[in-house]
Amino acid sequence: MFVLSFCPLDPHVCYRLTIKQAGITHCFVNLGSDHPSILEAIVKGQNEKKGQFPRIITCPNEMVALSMADGYARLTNKPQCVIVHVDVGTQGLGAAVHNASCGRTPVLIFAGLSPFTIEGEMRGSRTEYIHWIQDVPDQRAIVGQYCRYTGEIKSGKNVKQMVNRALQFAMSDPKGPVYLVGAREPMEEEIDPYQLIQDHWSPIQPSALSEAAVSQICNALVAAEEPLLITGYSGRNHAAVPELVKLADTVKGLRVLDTGGCDMCFPSDHRAWLGVRFGNDESIKTADFIIVLDCDVPWINTVCHPKPSATIVHIDIDPLKQQMPVHYLAAVSRYRADSYTSLAQLNAHLTTNPSLSEKLSSPPFPTRWERLAETHSALLSTLTSAAKIPTDSTLNVSYLVATVRAALPANTIYTIEAVTNHILVADQIRATQPGTWINCGGGGLGWSGGATLGVKLAAEDREPGAGRFVCNIIGDGTFLFSVPGSVYWIAQRYGIPVLTIVLNNKGWNAPRRSALLVHPHGESSKASNEELNISFAPSPDYAGIAKAAAGGRVWGERATSVQELESLLPKAVEAVKGGTGAVLEACL
């Protein structure tokens, strides 16, 4: 970029100040030949705009960068910025774009474009061989189908408007990633300083149910004999969790099934909690009235589905699932509405309508309430029994995770990417506080490596000095997908201590499970993991990988037995509390 003193203001300084004014506090960057103006802006901004400039985090891998921004936004609901290098850096974002889109995470991505002038006609013209090679016909198309908005900055004179328009899309439900591009020439343009009224660029306000819908749903809830609510990401708004608890307290007998797709939506210590399940539970088959609330996959039709006589209503910020070509539910009514707002409306109607209030205080609701307490107690007893100490001293997931949970602070935030062990992990974590269970929401494995660092950064920014404990539980295959060489270098460079528990089951078990669902008696059902090419034997040294990336400045060990786990886990926890990241591999 040109020397900044040549002009009153350059677009990239303007861009950086704009994103700060819009609430973005961090930029996760992977810089290249399209970013001379950014490099100048970073130096100038950090020197002259202290406190007004986003924090810059260098990320040697683009997927990790976007996953960090994803994790930060997941905890705070505040969009963060990722800056990558032209088309190749955009492609390097990989599965993280899918995850941010499916997880409905607000993120602003900016990538440069190769210069469009060759002869030096404008400042920023082509100066390097690679500028020809990286000039592609449609760079935005690489990620366009995953983004809520894509745009090109063609002039520095409206850079603030372009950024704020993108952020409006990112922050309006259904939230998601947005992508801006700009060639070197407009980013080098000289402009005069100008201001926007930031209040004029707010996102769309949450939508509500109609009065008629509120009345119909409440009447059906009270009349139902086996009401069920299935949710997946309503807990993204932490305020929605107590509203859902209030609904379950009011309609005694209502059960809540959490699909665990993204967030903790309902506390495990409530008697209406049925656990975390993926599209298959007996309650789905027996319910006569079902509310599907902010949920992508309430049931898997080939495995489990409601009975034909069941009445289903769907309340969702994205009821048509606009990013999914094939999706439908047999709902009698569906509403595009905010979950917190909708729950508050239902609660208000149930408590202020005399007729409904009288019914809810009469039989059979007290009996149903007591029955829920009995079934919930039995469920917890079953889960606790599953976590008993193995008699042969070998490790299993239930015992391992129960032991981890007991060793960590009660308000620990868990980021989960356990794939085939997901349900077993959820059964033992049993989250009770909003924002303490965060799962990807998408299918791009490797999310949690960077996301865990983003969550920890966000936790520290929200509660400076509190030392909020963050624990990542990740499968061995997923650990490799997460680009640990980048993850643990960043953690060491920026002092982001987290605990990583690697579930080592020696390979990818998900492909085997998928094959058995389609070919339960096929040739693949008789084959070994080695024959299926899903084995990781001999096992990598996962803690050693993290140590190497961090230059040795991370605690790392391997536990192969109950005795080793009981010896090593306290040391790992103390390391993290002391400011050093820790990786504990558990051999299952």
PDB file of N, CA, C and O in Angstrom, residues 407-435:
ATOM      1  N   ALA A 407     -13.754 -33.233  37.397  1.00  0.00           N
ATOM      2  CA  ALA A 407     -12.473 -32.580  37.689  1.00  0.00           C
ATOM      3  C   ALA A 407     -12.448 -31.107  37.306  1.00  0.00           C
ATOM      4  O   ALA A 407     -11.526 -30.379  37.709  1.00  0.00           O
ATOM      5  N   LEU A 408     -13.426 -30.662  36.527  1.00  0.00           N
ATOM      6  CA  LEU A 408     -13.402 -29.293  36.009  1.00  0.00           C
ATOM      7  C   LEU A 408     -14.369 -28.390  36.761  1.00  0.00           C
ATOM      8  O   LEU A 408     -15.325 -28.876  37.389  1.00  0.00           O
ATOM      9  N   PRO A 409     -14.156 -27.075  36.703  1.00  0.00           N
ATOM     10  CA  PRO A 409     -15.084 -26.143  37.352  1.00  0.00           C
ATOM     11  C   PRO A 409     -16.506 -26.314  36.834  1.00  0.00           C
ATOM     12  O   PRO A 409     -16.727 -26.684  35.673  1.00  0.00           O
ATOM     13  N   ALA A 410     -17.486 -26.015  37.669  1.00  0.00           N
ATOM     14  CA  ALA A 410     -18.890 -26.218  37.314  1.00  0.00           C
ATOM     15  C   ALA A 410     -19.326 -25.372  36.130  1.00  0.00           C
ATOM     16  O   ALA A 410     -20.241 -25.748  35.393  1.00  0.00           O
ATOM     17  N   ASN A 411     -18.684 -24.217  35.940  1.00  0.00           N
ATOM     18  CA  ASN A 411     -19.086 -23.329  34.843  1.00  0.00           C
ATOM     19  C   ASN A 411     -18.196 -23.485  33.609  1.00  0.00           C
ATOM     20  O   ASN A 411     -18.136 -22.593  32.753  1.00  0.00           O
ATOM     21  N   THR A 412     -17.508 -24.609  33.493  1.00  0.00           N
ATOM     22  CA  THR A 412     -16.662 -24.867  32.322  1.00  0.00           C
ATOM     23  C   THR A 412     -17.486 -24.802  31.040  1.00  0.00           C
ATOM     24  O   THR A 412     -18.627 -25.269  30.989  1.00  0.00           O
ATOM     25  N   ILE A 413     -16.893 -24.233  30.006  1.00  0.00           N
ATOM     26  CA  ILE A 413     -17.510 -24.221  28.678  1.00  0.00           C
ATOM     27  C   ILE A 413     -16.915 -25.375  27.882  1.00  0.00           C
ATOM     28  O   ILE A 413     -15.694 -25.481  27.748  1.00  0.00           O
ATOM     29  N   TYR A 414     -17.782 -26.226  27.342  1.00  0.00           N
ATOM     30  CA  TYR A 414     -17.334 -27.381  26.568  1.00  0.00           C
ATOM     31  C   TYR A 414     -17.595 -27.145  25.085  1.00  0.00           C
ATOM     32  O   TYR A 414     -18.713 -26.800  24.700  1.00  0.00           O
ATOM     33  N   THR A 415     -16.560 -27.337  24.286  1.00  0.00           N
ATOM     34  CA  THR A 415     -16.735 -27.365  22.836  1.00  0.00           C
ATOM     35  C   THR A 415     -16.590 -28.818  22.407  1.00  0.00           C
ATOM     36  O   THR A 415     -15.593 -29.473  22.724  1.00  0.00           O
ATOM     37  N   ILE A 416     -17.576 -29.312  21.690  1.00  0.00           N
ATOM     38  CA  ILE A 416     -17.679 -30.749  21.449  1.00  0.00           C
ATOM     39  C   ILE A 416     -17.599 -31.061  19.955  1.00  0.00           C
ATOM     40  O   ILE A 416     -18.312 -30.464  19.145  1.00  0.00           O
ATOM     41  N   GLU A 417     -16.721 -31.996  19.619  1.00  0.00           N
ATOM     42  CA  GLU A 417     -16.650 -32.508  18.255  1.00  0.00           C
ATOM     43  C   GLU A 417     -16.245 -33.985  18.334  1.00  0.00           C
ATOM     44  O   GLU A 417     -15.180 -34.396  17.893  1.00  0.00           O
ATOM     45  N   ALA A 418     -17.151 -34.763  18.934  1.00  0.00           N
ATOM     46  CA  ALA A 418     -16.845 -36.154  19.254  1.00  0.00           C
ATOM     47  C   ALA A 418     -17.439 -37.142  18.249  1.00  0.00           C
ATOM     48  O   ALA A 418     -17.252 -38.348  18.391  1.00  0.00           O
ATOM     49  N   VAL A 419     -18.205 -36.658  17.284  1.00  0.00           N
ATOM     50  CA  VAL A 419     -18.742 -37.438  16.162  1.00  0.00           C
ATOM     51  C   VAL A 419     -19.496 -38.672  16.680  1.00  0.00           C
ATOM     52  O   VAL A 419     -20.547 -38.521  17.291  1.00  0.00           O
ATOM     53  N   THR A 420     -18.974 -39.878  16.491  1.00  0.00           N
ATOM     54  CA  THR A 420     -19.720 -41.080  16.864  1.00  0.00           C
ATOM     55  C   THR A 420     -19.891 -41.222  18.369  1.00  0.00           C
ATOM     56  O   THR A 420     -20.742 -41.985  18.818  1.00  0.00           O
ATOM     57  N   ASN A 421     -19.108 -40.510  19.135  1.00  0.00           N
ATOM     58  CA  ASN A 421     -19.240 -40.557  20.594  1.00  0.00           C
ATOM     59  C   ASN A 421     -20.016 -39.364  21.152  1.00  0.00           C
ATOM     60  O   ASN A 421     -20.052 -39.155  22.371  1.00  0.00           O
ATOM     61  N   HIS A 422     -20.630 -38.594  20.277  1.00  0.00           N
ATOM     62  CA  HIS A 422     -21.291 -37.344  20.680  1.00  0.00           C
ATOM     63  C   HIS A 422     -22.347 -37.574  21.758  1.00  0.00           C
ATOM     64  O   HIS A 422     -22.384 -36.869  22.773  1.00  0.00           O
ATOM     65  N   ILE A 423     -23.217 -38.554  21.546  1.00  0.00           N
ATOM     66  CA  ILE A 423     -24.308 -38.789  22.498  1.00  0.00           C
ATOM     67  C   ILE A 423     -23.768 -39.238  23.850  1.00  0.00           C
ATOM     68  O   ILE A 423     -24.239 -38.789  24.912  1.00  0.00           O
ATOM     69  N   LEU A 424     -22.769 -40.105  23.838  1.00  0.00           N
ATOM     70  CA  LEU A 424     -22.172 -40.560  25.100  1.00  0.00           C
ATOM     71  C   LEU A 424     -21.545 -39.395  25.856  1.00  0.00           C
ATOM     72  O   LEU A 424     -21.629 -39.331  27.096  1.00  0.00           O
ATOM     73  N   VAL A 425     -20.913 -38.485  25.132  1.00  0.00           N
ATOM     74  CA  VAL A 425     -20.328 -37.304  25.764  1.00  0.00           C
ATOM     75  C   VAL A 425     -21.425 -36.438  26.377  1.00  0.00           C
ATOM     76  O   VAL A 425     -21.331 -35.986  27.532  1.00  0.00           O
ATOM     77  N   ALA A 426     -22.493 -36.211  25.615  1.00  0.00           N
ATOM     78  CA  ALA A 426     -23.592 -35.378  26.113  1.00  0.00           C
ATOM     79  C   ALA A 426     -24.239 -35.988  27.350  1.00  0.00           C
ATOM     80  O   ALA A 426     -24.615 -35.274  28.290  1.00  0.00           O
ATOM     81  N   ASP A 427     -24.371 -37.308  27.355  1.00  0.00           N
ATOM     82  CA  ASP A 427     -24.985 -37.988  28.498  1.00  0.00           C
ATOM     83  C   ASP A 427     -24.224 -37.745  29.797  1.00  0.00           C
ATOM     84  O   ASP A 427     -24.828 -37.746  30.883  1.00  0.00           O
ATOM     85  N   GLN A 428     -22.908 -37.549  29.697  1.00  0.00           N
ATOM     86  CA  GLN A 428     -22.099 -37.376  30.903  1.00  0.00           C
ATOM     87  C   GLN A 428     -21.805 -35.913  31.231  1.00  0.00           C
ATOM     88  O   GLN A 428     -21.663 -35.562  32.404  1.00  0.00           O
ATOM     89  N   ILE A 429     -21.717 -35.061  30.226  1.00  0.00           N
ATOM     90  CA  ILE A 429     -21.528 -33.628  30.508  1.00  0.00           C
ATOM     91  C   ILE A 429     -22.777 -33.057  31.161  1.00  0.00           C
ATOM     92  O   ILE A 429     -22.723 -32.307  32.126  1.00  0.00           O
ATOM     93  N   ARG A 430     -23.927 -33.376  30.609  1.00  0.00           N
ATOM     94  CA  ARG A 430     -25.222 -32.939  31.159  1.00  0.00           C
ATOM     95  C   ARG A 430     -25.213 -31.445  31.491  1.00  0.00           C
ATOM     96  O   ARG A 430     -25.388 -31.040  32.649  1.00  0.00           O
ATOM     97  N   ALA A 431     -25.045 -30.647  30.493  1.00  0.00           N
ATOM     98  CA  ALA A 431     -24.938 -29.195  30.676  1.00  0.00           C
ATOM     99  C   ALA A 431     -26.215 -28.632  31.297  1.00  0.00           C
ATOM    100  O   ALA A 431     -27.331 -29.062  30.982  1.00  0.00           O
ATOM    101  N   THR A 432     -26.043 -27.663  32.170  1.00  0.00           N
ATOM    102  CA  THR A 432     -27.186 -27.039  32.849  1.00  0.00           C
ATOM    103  C   THR A 432     -27.212 -25.525  32.660  1.00  0.00           C
ATOM    104  O   THR A 432     -28.242 -24.902  32.953  1.00  0.00           O
ATOM    105  N   GLN A 433     -26.125 -24.942  32.195  1.00  0.00           N
ATOM    106  CA  GLN A 433     -26.055 -23.490  32.076  1.00  0.00           C
ATOM    107  C   GLN A 433     -25.994 -23.067  30.610  1.00  0.00           C
ATOM    108  O   GLN A 433     -25.279 -23.689  29.824  1.00  0.00           O
ATOM    109  N   PRO A 434     -26.728 -22.024  30.230  1.00  0.00           N
ATOM    110  CA  PRO A 434     -26.670 -21.545  28.842  1.00  0.00           C
ATOM    111  C   PRO A 434     -25.241 -21.202  28.443  1.00  0.00           C
ATOM    112  O   PRO A 434     -24.468 -20.643  29.226  1.00  0.00           O
ATOM    113  N   GLY A 435     -24.887 -21.559  27.218  1.00  0.00           N
ATOM    114  CA  GLY A 435     -23.578 -21.201  26.693  1.00  0.00           C
ATOM    115  C   GLY A 435     -22.438 -22.072  27.158  1.00  0.00           C
ATOM    116  O   GLY A 435     -21.276 -21.756  26.884  1.00  0.00           O
TER     117      GLY A 435
END
